[in-house]
Amino acid sequence: MNNHGDYTNHLASETSPYLLQHAGNPVEWYPWGPEALERARLEHKPILLSVGYSACHWCHVMAHESFEDPETAALMNRLFINIKVDREERPDIDKIYQSAHSLLTRRPGGWPLTVFLTPDDQLPFFAGTYFPDEPRHGMPAFRELLQRISDYLAEHPDEIRSQNQSLVNALQSLQDSTAADSINALPLDSARQQLERNFDPRDGGFGEAPKFPHPTNIERLLRHWAGGATSSGQPDRRALHMATFTLEKMAHGGMFDQLGGGFCRYSVDNHWMIPHFEKMLYDNGALLALYAEAHAVTGSPLFERTCRQTANWVMRQMQAPQGGYYSSLDADSEGEEGRFYVWTPDEVQALLEADDYKLFARRYGLDRKANFEGKWHLHVYRSIAQLAEEYAREPAAVAQAINRARDTLFAAREQRIRPGRDDKVLTAWNGLMIRGMAIAGRHLGEPEWIASAERALDFIHGTLWQNGRLLATYKDGRAHLNAYLDDYVYLIDAILELLQARWRDGDLAFAIQLAEVVLAHFQDPAGGFFFTSDDHETLIQRPRPAHDEAIPSGNGIAARVLGRLGHLLGETRYLAAAENTLKSLWPGIESMPHGHASLLVALEESLFPFQSVIIRGTGPTMAAWHATAAQPYAPRRLTLAIPADATGLPGQLEARSPAADPVAYVCSGLNCSAPVTDLDAFEALLSETATPEIS
């Protein structure tokens, strides 16, 4: 962003890279806080709330067109108190005002989010997203809109008060629901059918462009297949196909960085060809886990390669030296979206041997018309087998040539000016990536990935866990902001997955501490959990999120991890809280099951036997027992290999003593088998709940 001389506004001391990008704007921006809210009340000026994030392309466009413009800034400063919010640091504010936008406009929101609030109570009376500097696309110029909104507020205060009361009632009604007395499995089948109706049989995925990966929906289909027989008595192969076909199409598409690994946020077309080029940590954490699980099911080399490229990208570009994972990469570099990633045939031809170029061009479409603003963005058009047949070469030789070309282009691309990186560390998003690296490391046998996840957890524990509570964000030596429900429950989920990959003293105790804070400070007496703690700043709403968005519902993950901890420890409080969450949110689950896929995981694990496997022992035999239980895809199983010398174990784990070397304790639901000391008997016991064969 442009600075205007030495001027800085009230954002200069913030930690958010997004807010700091606006610190030199001529707009007198404030961060959300008492100073700005009190000034609005005292001066009786409406608030202009602008919400965005560092990697957001249209946020940058609006900033350049309007917030860097002295004339527009002068108007904003005269008419409004201007507050800038990073939605990644303050998802509480973003959730509330996105809901308000939807109620006011009858349209989904997005970023940048532009909302005008009354000065005394911060209630929104007008909302939109991006507004241009000149009238276009049926939208007014932003300057004109500012004046009209200011005039309308002055001339129609009674109408706005009436509208605000209606909005408050509507926001409350979003959360009002009658808890169910009981739960059942019907939503699991309903979600499966809804996903089939939305499935794109040609390109995979669900619905039309813009096409998002929807990891929770793919996970739902994988779990549905793994759950066993359909009404016909056969495994649901169609569910498996929808999941794996979608993963194949995404891995071959331009949404996946074919040279450097990692996924962009979404595709602007139905074919996964041209992405919105920003790369978000949360997408990649979820997708890394999914591809590893799909590889455990299918053995697909494509899924393994996608995992390896993504995990390597995470460790190379997204992990801080201190251990935490950074948040995102911009879509833009040098002022242009996608510039870092695209090529011309001439550029590629100059870098590759002639034979390698021919193969590479055929595989990635350089022999076709440009697909992105006169340039070429890599997208797989020809398989290795097709190229081998076309050029009468061995598939291994073709693959070798393609890999050689990819390595050459990657090295050349590394010399380009990179997209900006948002280097704040968010607790919740780190939880998602720790989980992804742990799952991928376990299924693919990669200790380096598990070690990466461990370093990130240690950073969060050492830096953002203070005085028995989590903080939400860290940058440049400063950790701050009360953590949200997502921070706690995503981190518990991550710890449980990391414990499945390897045991370490202290980690389970930390997960229990986090769970106790969730019960003490986030629980709704009616069931479920609020997004903010009971000692959080009071806002116009206290959301209780149930629906999955780009990231899973905090209530869905809370119900899952509390259920798992309850089974593991024999802790009935956790099991009751998980069940009450499902009952309290049941109306939404019933009405739109596929939109509540995270809650459906908890539902599945509540209704069907959840298997916990505890292995105690020492030495190399432990590794074989651990791999037998932990490496296959068994989504309703939690496996811990605890060394014989571990002491002070919580709950019922203390009774799982190392009587033999090794010994396994297998519980299905609340029923536990006798200790098992024979590997064949152990395998037979596990096979009773094994996932179907796909051959």
XYZ file of C-alpha atoms in Angstrom:
695
model
C 0.000 0.000 0.000
C 1.133 3.551 -0.612
C 2.293 5.685 2.274
C 1.535 9.389 2.157
C 4.618 11.147 3.420
C 5.302 10.320 7.047
C 1.607 10.051 7.941
C 0.459 7.024 9.889
C -2.955 6.390 11.358
C -3.978 4.396 14.439
C -3.048 1.050 12.856
C 0.710 1.585 13.076
C 1.170 -0.419 16.288
C -0.954 -3.437 15.236
C 0.403 -6.965 14.629
C -1.789 -7.842 11.634
C 0.048 -7.496 8.304
C -3.326 -6.578 6.768
C -3.842 -3.693 9.187
C -0.237 -2.589 8.788
C -0.772 -2.446 5.002
C -3.272 0.351 5.740
C -1.263 2.204 8.385
C -0.075 4.757 5.832
C -3.483 5.393 4.230
C -4.782 8.960 4.488
C -7.904 7.407 6.041
C -7.844 7.844 9.814
C -8.252 4.135 10.429
C -8.659 2.738 13.926
C -8.432 -0.902 14.956
C -11.611 -2.227 16.577
C -11.456 -1.209 20.214
C -12.645 1.141 22.956
C -10.914 4.241 21.543
C -12.750 4.143 18.212
C -16.107 3.083 19.671
C -15.995 5.800 22.340
C -15.107 8.479 19.790
C -18.063 7.413 17.627
C -20.377 7.764 20.630
C -19.006 11.125 21.737
C -19.042 12.679 18.260
C -22.222 10.828 17.261
C -20.598 9.797 13.995
C -21.548 6.540 12.271
C -18.864 3.874 11.984
C -17.540 2.657 8.659
C -16.363 -0.894 9.333
C -14.082 -2.438 6.690
C -13.189 -6.125 7.106
C -10.651 -7.965 4.965
C -7.442 -9.971 5.056
C -3.909 -9.796 3.729
C -4.213 -12.275 0.829
C -7.517 -10.837 -0.469
C -7.213 -9.529 -4.046
C -10.330 -7.322 -4.033
C -9.344 -5.906 -0.655
C -6.163 -4.639 -2.318
C -8.131 -3.252 -5.268
C -10.525 -1.280 -3.048
C -7.628 -0.040 -0.939
C -5.781 1.229 -4.001
C -8.862 2.824 -5.581
C -10.398 4.390 -2.484
C -8.414 4.177 0.764
C -5.204 5.529 -0.783
C -7.092 8.343 -2.526
C -6.813 11.633 -0.534
C -10.214 12.925 -1.717
C -12.052 9.748 -0.712
C -10.137 9.570 2.566
C -11.065 13.153 3.424
C -14.748 12.339 2.922
C -14.464 9.182 5.044
C -12.699 11.102 7.808
C -15.279 13.908 7.798
C -18.380 11.712 7.823
C -17.379 8.536 9.704
C -15.235 6.923 12.358
C -13.327 4.396 10.252
C -12.467 0.974 11.679
C -10.356 -1.608 9.873
C -10.553 -5.271 10.942
C -8.472 -8.296 9.925
C -11.071 -11.069 9.729
C -8.362 -13.625 10.515
C -7.511 -12.004 13.862
C -11.113 -11.059 14.683
C -13.321 -13.821 13.284
C -15.849 -12.962 16.012
C -16.506 -9.546 14.452
C -16.420 -10.965 10.924
C -18.963 -13.717 11.718
C -21.425 -11.261 13.233
C -21.285 -8.675 10.470
C -21.238 -11.256 7.661
C -24.504 -12.596 9.119
C -25.839 -9.048 9.295
C -24.826 -8.449 5.660
C -26.762 -11.531 4.582
C -29.845 -10.405 6.501
C -29.692 -6.841 5.157
C -28.935 -7.655 1.507
C -30.384 -11.185 1.115
C -27.059 -12.133 -0.492
C -23.957 -13.933 0.764
C -21.137 -11.672 1.872
C -17.419 -11.866 1.288
C -14.347 -9.663 1.493
C -13.791 -6.811 1.584
C -16.849 -6.471 3.812
C -18.086 -2.885 4.079
C -20.616 -2.205 6.842
C -22.001 1.056 8.256
C -22.877 1.006 11.966
C -24.835 3.300 14.233
C -22.500 5.112 16.640
C -24.083 4.236 19.994
C -24.688 0.476 19.671
C -22.616 -0.718 16.637
C -25.708 -2.079 14.887
C -25.360 -2.265 11.081
C -27.809 -0.315 8.940
C -26.178 -0.711 5.501
C -23.798 -3.365 4.185
C -21.974 -4.381 1.025
C -18.662 -5.809 -0.070
C -16.415 -4.215 -2.718
C -17.438 -0.792 -4.024
C -15.590 0.737 -7.017
C -14.155 4.232 -7.210
C -16.373 5.016 -10.229
C -19.890 3.736 -11.037
C -19.675 0.319 -12.746
C -21.110 -3.199 -12.634
C -24.385 -1.675 -11.422
C -22.670 -0.335 -8.290
C -22.393 3.317 -7.242
C -19.045 5.027 -6.799
C -17.794 4.634 -3.233
C -17.577 8.408 -2.651
C -21.173 8.874 -3.768
C -22.284 6.020 -1.510
C -20.551 7.575 1.507
C -22.425 10.843 1.137
C -25.778 9.155 0.524
C -25.418 6.935 3.597
C -24.453 9.842 5.828
C -27.425 11.878 4.578
C -29.847 8.982 4.999
C -28.805 8.381 8.608
C -29.317 12.072 9.417
C -32.710 12.243 7.708
C -34.256 8.892 8.739
C -33.114 8.066 12.292
C -36.440 6.486 13.312
C -36.494 4.159 10.301
C -32.954 3.022 11.045
C -33.777 2.405 14.717
C -36.738 0.280 13.670
C -34.625 -1.642 11.155
C -31.938 -2.186 13.786
C -34.418 -3.735 16.193
C -35.612 -6.070 13.454
C -32.001 -7.000 12.727
C -31.293 -7.756 16.396
C -34.340 -10.034 16.456
C -33.234 -11.736 13.228
C -29.689 -12.302 14.526
C -31.136 -13.858 17.671
C -33.477 -16.071 15.657
C -30.489 -17.475 13.751
C -29.423 -19.152 16.983
C -32.795 -20.013 18.485
C -33.648 -23.662 18.082
C -35.366 -26.334 20.086
C -33.055 -29.076 21.265
C -33.933 -32.616 20.237
C -34.633 -35.343 22.782
C -32.762 -37.911 20.727
C -30.501 -38.210 17.691
C -30.384 -40.745 14.857
C -28.413 -41.715 11.748
C -30.771 -40.319 9.109
C -28.717 -37.142 8.464
C -25.716 -39.301 7.495
C -27.654 -40.845 4.611
C -29.340 -37.533 3.727
C -25.954 -35.807 3.449
C -24.701 -38.589 1.182
C -27.700 -38.096 -1.147
C -27.394 -34.300 -1.138
C -23.736 -34.521 -2.067
C -24.539 -36.865 -4.948
C -27.137 -34.375 -6.253
C -24.540 -31.589 -6.159
C -21.684 -33.719 -7.542
C -20.120 -32.732 -10.871
C -19.567 -36.062 -12.703
C -17.311 -34.468 -15.325
C -14.890 -32.470 -13.195
C -15.549 -33.565 -9.638
C -16.453 -31.287 -6.797
C -19.855 -29.963 -5.853
C -21.907 -27.283 -7.543
C -20.865 -24.715 -10.115
C -18.025 -22.220 -10.304
C -16.591 -20.609 -8.305
C -15.607 -24.062 -7.127
C -14.288 -24.560 -3.614
C -12.636 -27.774 -2.402
C -15.114 -28.341 0.499
C -12.819 -30.736 2.427
C -15.498 -31.546 5.025
C -17.785 -32.874 2.284
C -15.060 -35.046 0.756
C -14.257 -36.362 4.230
C -17.955 -37.154 4.707
C -17.974 -39.290 1.550
C -14.782 -41.138 2.514
C -16.190 -41.870 5.947
C -19.524 -42.939 4.456
C -17.723 -45.506 2.313
C -15.594 -46.643 5.264
C -18.698 -47.060 7.410
C -19.441 -50.363 5.710
C -22.411 -51.769 3.866
C -25.227 -49.905 2.147
C -28.815 -51.120 2.151
C -27.777 -53.477 -0.670
C -25.242 -55.091 1.642
C -22.306 -53.722 -0.395
C -19.842 -50.916 0.436
C -20.858 -47.571 -1.051
C -18.366 -47.447 -3.927
C -20.128 -44.442 -5.431
C -19.320 -42.393 -2.324
C -15.670 -43.454 -2.604
C -15.658 -42.548 -6.313
C -17.061 -39.055 -5.695
C -14.381 -38.392 -3.083
C -11.369 -39.790 -4.956
C -12.425 -38.469 -8.378
C -12.712 -34.962 -6.913
C -9.287 -35.284 -5.298
C -7.774 -36.490 -8.603
C -9.263 -33.590 -10.564
C -8.064 -31.034 -8.034
C -4.554 -32.518 -7.933
C -4.299 -32.319 -11.747
C -5.821 -28.850 -11.927
C -4.441 -25.349 -11.761
C -5.816 -24.858 -8.254
C -2.889 -27.060 -7.203
C 0.539 -25.500 -7.712
C 2.005 -28.039 -10.142
C 5.574 -26.836 -9.566
C 5.740 -25.823 -5.936
C 2.942 -27.720 -4.197
C 0.070 -26.390 -2.126
C -3.494 -25.473 -3.068
C -4.997 -22.106 -3.887
C -8.280 -21.124 -2.278
C -10.755 -21.897 -5.076
C -11.209 -22.253 -8.826
C -12.975 -19.573 -10.841
C -14.095 -22.209 -13.395
C -15.696 -25.649 -13.213
C -12.521 -27.467 -14.304
C -10.204 -26.504 -11.394
C -8.067 -24.774 -14.070
C -7.703 -21.132 -13.007
C -7.616 -20.423 -9.294
C -8.005 -17.373 -7.175
C -4.265 -17.487 -6.537
C -4.095 -16.853 -2.798
C -2.896 -19.824 -0.743
C -4.405 -20.223 2.722
C -2.925 -22.339 5.512
C -6.330 -23.707 6.533
C -7.174 -25.133 3.091
C -3.836 -26.859 2.856
C -4.048 -28.363 6.339
C -7.411 -29.947 5.583
C -6.451 -31.094 2.077
C -3.126 -32.553 3.200
C -5.001 -34.741 5.696
C -7.554 -35.774 3.053
C -4.998 -36.734 0.415
C -3.080 -38.798 2.978
C -6.266 -40.605 4.026
C -7.245 -41.168 0.393
C -3.780 -42.581 -0.276
C -4.198 -44.935 2.688
C -7.411 -46.161 1.035
C -6.287 -46.357 -2.609
C -2.473 -46.443 -2.670
C -2.663 -43.818 -5.449
C 0.780 -42.464 -6.475
C -0.939 -39.188 -7.419
C -2.274 -38.753 -3.890
C 1.120 -39.560 -2.393
C 2.869 -37.071 -4.693
C 0.289 -34.388 -3.843
C 0.944 -34.960 -0.134
C 4.696 -34.774 -0.582
C 4.604 -31.585 -2.631
C 2.170 -29.924 -0.227
C 4.025 -30.938 2.948
C 7.319 -29.773 1.437
C 5.747 -26.425 0.479
C 4.447 -26.001 4.033
C 7.856 -26.641 5.588
C 9.688 -24.583 2.960
C 7.510 -21.477 2.827
C 4.938 -21.530 5.609
C 6.823 -22.542 8.762
C 8.565 -19.916 10.858
C 12.027 -20.661 12.243
C 10.459 -20.677 15.727
C 8.034 -23.435 14.635
C 4.643 -21.812 14.073
C 2.967 -21.855 10.665
C 2.304 -18.607 8.784
C -1.202 -17.719 7.608
C -1.283 -17.178 3.840
C 0.319 -16.104 0.574
C -1.134 -13.273 -1.511
C -2.814 -13.810 -4.836
C -0.860 -10.844 -6.225
C 2.779 -10.089 -6.890
C 4.168 -6.999 -8.598
C 0.618 -5.633 -8.618
C -0.855 -8.479 -10.699
C -2.885 -11.477 -9.655
C -1.172 -14.780 -10.457
C 1.945 -13.208 -11.972
C 4.290 -15.400 -9.911
C 2.710 -18.621 -11.229
C 2.080 -18.132 -14.967
C 4.315 -18.724 -18.003
C 4.643 -18.160 -21.721
C 5.706 -21.005 -24.039
C 8.788 -18.976 -25.024
C 9.903 -18.700 -21.388
C 9.525 -22.440 -20.859
C 11.143 -23.364 -24.182
C 14.193 -21.281 -23.305
C 14.674 -23.277 -20.091
C 14.115 -26.858 -21.298
C 15.724 -29.288 -23.727
C 13.646 -29.665 -26.905
C 12.409 -33.202 -26.142
C 11.532 -32.328 -22.560
C 9.688 -29.224 -23.724
C 7.507 -31.226 -26.135
C 6.411 -33.597 -23.386
C 5.940 -30.825 -20.839
C 3.940 -28.655 -23.254
C 1.614 -31.532 -24.115
C 1.100 -32.452 -20.469
C 0.441 -28.930 -19.171
C -1.300 -27.268 -22.113
C 1.427 -24.966 -23.427
C 0.481 -26.220 -26.916
C -3.052 -24.843 -26.433
C -4.472 -21.338 -26.278
C -3.484 -19.144 -23.338
C -5.806 -19.770 -20.383
C -5.090 -16.795 -18.093
C -4.971 -13.212 -19.380
C -2.700 -14.017 -22.319
C -0.451 -16.294 -20.257
C -0.415 -20.015 -19.463
C -1.214 -21.435 -16.046
C -0.207 -25.074 -15.677
C -3.028 -27.638 -15.689
C -2.623 -31.359 -16.483
C -4.180 -32.251 -19.855
C -2.363 -35.508 -20.675
C -1.526 -38.394 -18.368
C 1.926 -39.972 -18.299
C 0.438 -43.091 -19.920
C -1.090 -41.045 -22.774
C 2.215 -39.265 -23.409
C 4.110 -42.557 -23.367
C 1.782 -43.977 -25.997
C 1.787 -40.808 -28.104
C 5.603 -40.563 -28.180
C 6.334 -44.332 -28.094
C 8.391 -44.040 -24.914
C 8.468 -45.915 -21.643
C 6.181 -44.346 -19.000
C 9.095 -44.216 -16.537
C 11.185 -42.230 -19.030
C 8.299 -39.810 -19.648
C 7.772 -39.317 -15.914
C 11.489 -38.695 -15.495
C 11.473 -36.046 -18.231
C 8.401 -34.323 -16.745
C 9.956 -34.284 -13.273
C 13.215 -32.926 -14.690
C 11.317 -30.137 -16.456
C 9.301 -29.352 -13.338
C 12.469 -29.066 -11.258
C 14.032 -26.712 -13.819
C 10.969 -24.455 -13.973
C 10.600 -24.453 -10.202
C 14.205 -23.300 -9.801
C 13.615 -20.527 -12.363
C 10.369 -19.466 -10.688
C 12.143 -19.182 -7.345
C 14.045 -16.211 -8.785
C 10.823 -14.239 -9.361
C 9.409 -11.661 -6.959
C 7.246 -13.646 -4.577
C 3.673 -12.901 -3.550
C 3.402 -11.278 -0.150
C 3.198 -13.577 2.859
C 1.006 -12.920 5.869
C 3.418 -14.022 8.562
C 1.193 -13.842 11.608
C 0.668 -17.153 13.409
C -2.982 -17.977 14.119
C -3.648 -20.608 16.763
C -6.720 -22.087 15.035
C -5.122 -22.367 11.612
C -1.985 -23.866 13.166
C -4.256 -26.484 14.707
C -5.551 -27.397 11.246
C -2.044 -27.695 9.792
C -0.611 -29.580 12.783
C -3.470 -32.044 12.294
C -2.775 -32.298 8.544
C 0.964 -32.863 8.965
C 0.399 -35.418 11.729
C -2.142 -37.412 9.692
C 0.003 -37.298 6.546
C 3.149 -38.214 8.486
C 1.393 -41.175 10.103
C -0.172 -42.596 6.941
C 2.879 -42.078 4.728
C 5.501 -42.895 7.343
C 7.256 -39.503 7.240
C 8.798 -38.599 10.610
C 9.974 -35.219 9.255
C 6.355 -34.100 8.799
C 5.464 -35.281 12.296
C 8.459 -33.349 13.656
C 7.266 -30.234 11.812
C 3.846 -30.563 13.453
C 5.505 -31.084 16.826
C 7.540 -27.884 16.479
C 4.392 -25.926 15.653
C 2.576 -27.345 18.679
C 5.519 -26.511 20.923
C 5.490 -22.946 19.633
C 1.759 -22.552 20.331
C 2.106 -24.128 23.784
C 5.148 -22.036 24.682
C 4.001 -18.706 23.255
C 0.206 -18.523 22.978
C -0.770 -20.510 26.097
C -0.538 -17.989 28.924
C -2.013 -18.113 32.413
C -4.125 -21.136 31.618
C -5.737 -19.611 28.516
C -4.960 -19.481 24.802
C -4.300 -16.355 22.767
C -5.423 -16.164 19.155
C -2.550 -14.585 17.218
C 1.190 -13.946 17.284
C 3.528 -11.760 15.251
C 6.924 -10.177 15.837
C 7.201 -11.186 19.472
C 3.658 -10.183 20.444
C 0.868 -12.628 21.261
C -2.573 -11.165 21.967
C -6.374 -11.378 21.590
C -8.563 -13.812 23.525
C -8.720 -17.123 21.713
C -11.967 -18.338 20.163
C -13.711 -21.712 20.255
C -11.932 -22.736 17.039
C -8.515 -22.083 18.583
C -9.185 -24.473 21.440
C -10.964 -27.306 19.667
C -8.819 -27.332 16.510
C -5.765 -27.542 18.746
C -7.247 -30.440 20.758
C -7.994 -32.217 17.458
C -4.415 -31.595 16.311
C -2.949 -32.945 19.559
C -5.023 -36.121 19.337
C -3.790 -36.704 15.772
C -0.197 -35.989 16.756
C -0.538 -38.468 19.619
C -1.728 -41.056 17.106
C 1.475 -40.448 15.147
C 3.752 -40.650 18.198
C 3.368 -40.531 21.963
C 4.921 -37.687 23.930
C 4.504 -37.073 27.648
C 2.570 -33.896 28.388
C 0.626 -33.532 25.156
C -2.496 -35.348 26.332
C -2.443 -33.346 29.573
C -2.380 -30.154 27.475
C -5.370 -31.368 25.422
C -7.290 -32.014 28.653
C -6.445 -28.533 29.947
C -7.811 -27.061 26.711
C -10.977 -29.162 26.961
C -11.588 -27.971 30.523
C -11.352 -24.323 29.398
C -13.866 -25.042 26.626
C -16.326 -26.513 29.136
C -15.784 -23.741 31.667
C -15.840 -20.688 29.410
C -17.553 -21.487 26.087
C -20.413 -23.850 26.931
C -24.002 -22.781 26.318
C -26.197 -24.090 29.171
C -28.706 -25.080 26.473
C -26.077 -27.252 24.755
C -23.269 -26.582 22.333
C -20.630 -23.883 22.511
C -20.398 -20.182 21.820
C -17.689 -18.869 19.490
C -16.399 -16.489 22.178
C -15.634 -17.092 25.844
C -17.764 -15.820 28.723
C -15.160 -13.142 29.526
C -14.839 -11.907 25.927
C -15.705 -8.392 24.816
C -19.482 -7.955 24.547
C -20.576 -7.604 20.914
C -24.037 -7.328 19.350
C -24.277 -11.118 19.117
C -22.559 -14.132 20.687
C -22.547 -16.631 17.811
C -22.893 -20.374 18.307
C -21.542 -21.629 14.956
C -22.919 -24.904 13.636
C -22.576 -24.671 9.861
C -19.241 -25.483 8.172
C -17.723 -22.615 6.224
C -14.271 -22.571 4.614
C -13.127 -24.090 7.894
C -15.045 -26.629 9.980
C -17.680 -25.600 12.501
C -16.195 -25.119 15.951
C -19.163 -26.950 17.442
C -18.607 -29.890 15.099
C -14.951 -30.204 16.100
C -15.818 -29.633 19.776
C -18.341 -32.491 19.718
C -15.843 -34.763 17.944
C -12.872 -34.143 20.229
C -14.907 -34.234 23.432
C -16.429 -37.527 22.312
C -12.976 -38.938 21.551
C -11.469 -37.713 24.814
C -14.479 -39.072 26.679
C -13.998 -42.549 25.226
C -10.238 -42.443 25.697
C -10.322 -41.343 29.328
C -13.661 -42.756 30.438
C -14.794 -39.185 31.180
C -18.595 -39.000 31.095
C -18.686 -35.169 31.297
C -17.019 -34.983 27.911
C -19.350 -37.573 26.379
C -22.401 -35.737 27.746
C -21.186 -32.384 26.386
C -20.635 -33.943 22.944
C -24.126 -35.483 22.913
C -25.769 -32.271 24.161
C -24.052 -30.336 21.368
C -25.609 -32.639 18.779
C -29.053 -32.445 20.394
C -28.988 -28.653 20.705
C -27.998 -28.172 17.059
C -30.178 -30.976 15.718
C -32.714 -28.792 13.796
C -29.942 -27.404 11.581
C -28.330 -30.818 11.157
C -31.668 -32.287 10.048
C -32.552 -29.457 7.675
C -29.190 -29.272 5.856
C -27.017 -32.262 6.745
C -24.280 -31.726 4.137
C -23.727 -28.184 5.457
C -22.985 -29.647 8.896
C -20.468 -32.311 7.872
C -18.218 -31.672 10.901
C -21.138 -32.284 13.230
C -21.954 -35.423 11.225
C -18.529 -36.854 12.139
C -19.396 -36.375 15.798
C -22.839 -37.847 15.159
C -21.349 -40.910 13.476
C -18.887 -41.465 16.319
C -21.681 -41.022 18.860
C -24.067 -43.510 17.243
C -21.647 -46.194 16.067
C -18.946 -47.886 18.140
C -15.832 -45.731 18.379
C -12.691 -47.803 18.765
C -9.864 -46.742 21.048
C -6.637 -48.770 20.897
C -3.964 -48.421 23.563
C -0.653 -50.235 23.015
C 1.898 -50.426 25.829
C 5.416 -51.742 25.441
C 9.020 -51.016 24.482
C 11.429 -51.580 21.649
C 11.008 -52.296 17.947
C 7.979 -54.595 18.327
C 5.928 -51.587 19.420
C 6.419 -49.992 16.000
C 4.910 -52.984 14.188
C 1.882 -53.069 16.484
C 1.443 -49.317 16.154
C 1.637 -49.412 12.349
C -0.890 -52.261 12.214
C -3.500 -50.123 13.952
C -2.559 -46.568 12.950
C -1.485 -46.688 9.295
C -4.648 -48.021 7.589
C -7.599 -45.678 7.031
C -9.838 -46.343 10.041
C -11.655 -43.077 10.750
C -13.548 -44.376 13.800
C -10.360 -45.559 15.527
C -7.960 -43.692 17.810
C -4.619 -45.443 18.406
C -2.064 -44.493 21.049
C 1.232 -46.352 21.402
C 2.332 -45.432 24.930
C 5.791 -46.486 26.116
C 5.869 -48.862 29.049
C 7.704 -46.351 31.248
C 5.090 -43.569 30.827
C 3.510 -42.772 34.195
C 0.840 -40.466 35.576
C -1.566 -41.231 32.731
C -4.986 -39.578 33.049
C -8.361 -41.260 33.489
C -8.724 -44.903 32.606
C -5.404 -44.884 30.717
C -3.624 -45.450 34.030
C -5.234 -48.905 34.149
C -3.816 -49.802 30.716
C -0.631 -51.124 32.282
C 2.308 -52.673 30.362
C 1.765 -56.214 31.617
C 3.456 -57.810 28.589
C 5.661 -56.443 25.831
C 3.731 -55.303 23.937
C 0.121 -55.476 25.061
C -2.926 -53.906 23.404
C -6.174 -52.779 24.988
C -8.996 -52.436 22.456
C -12.291 -50.778 23.362
C -15.281 -50.459 21.063
C -17.577 -47.814 22.430
C -17.812 -48.514 26.158
C -16.999 -52.232 25.774
C -13.395 -53.352 26.133
C -11.807 -56.657 25.165
C -9.321 -58.569 27.265
C -5.698 -57.397 26.847
C -4.101 -58.813 23.677
C -0.474 -59.944 23.577
C -0.425 -61.816 20.246
C -0.015 -59.788 17.020
C -2.209 -62.138 14.959
C -4.988 -61.931 17.527
C -4.564 -58.147 17.552
C -4.932 -57.959 13.766
C -8.013 -60.174 13.895
C -9.608 -57.950 16.537
C -8.942 -54.836 14.454
C -10.262 -56.468 11.275
C -13.724 -56.690 12.833
C -14.002 -52.927 12.268
C -11.766 -52.641 9.203
C -12.733 -50.477 6.233
C -13.942 -52.253 3.064
C -11.617 -53.515 0.356
C -11.712 -51.445 -2.847
C -10.479 -54.103 -5.259
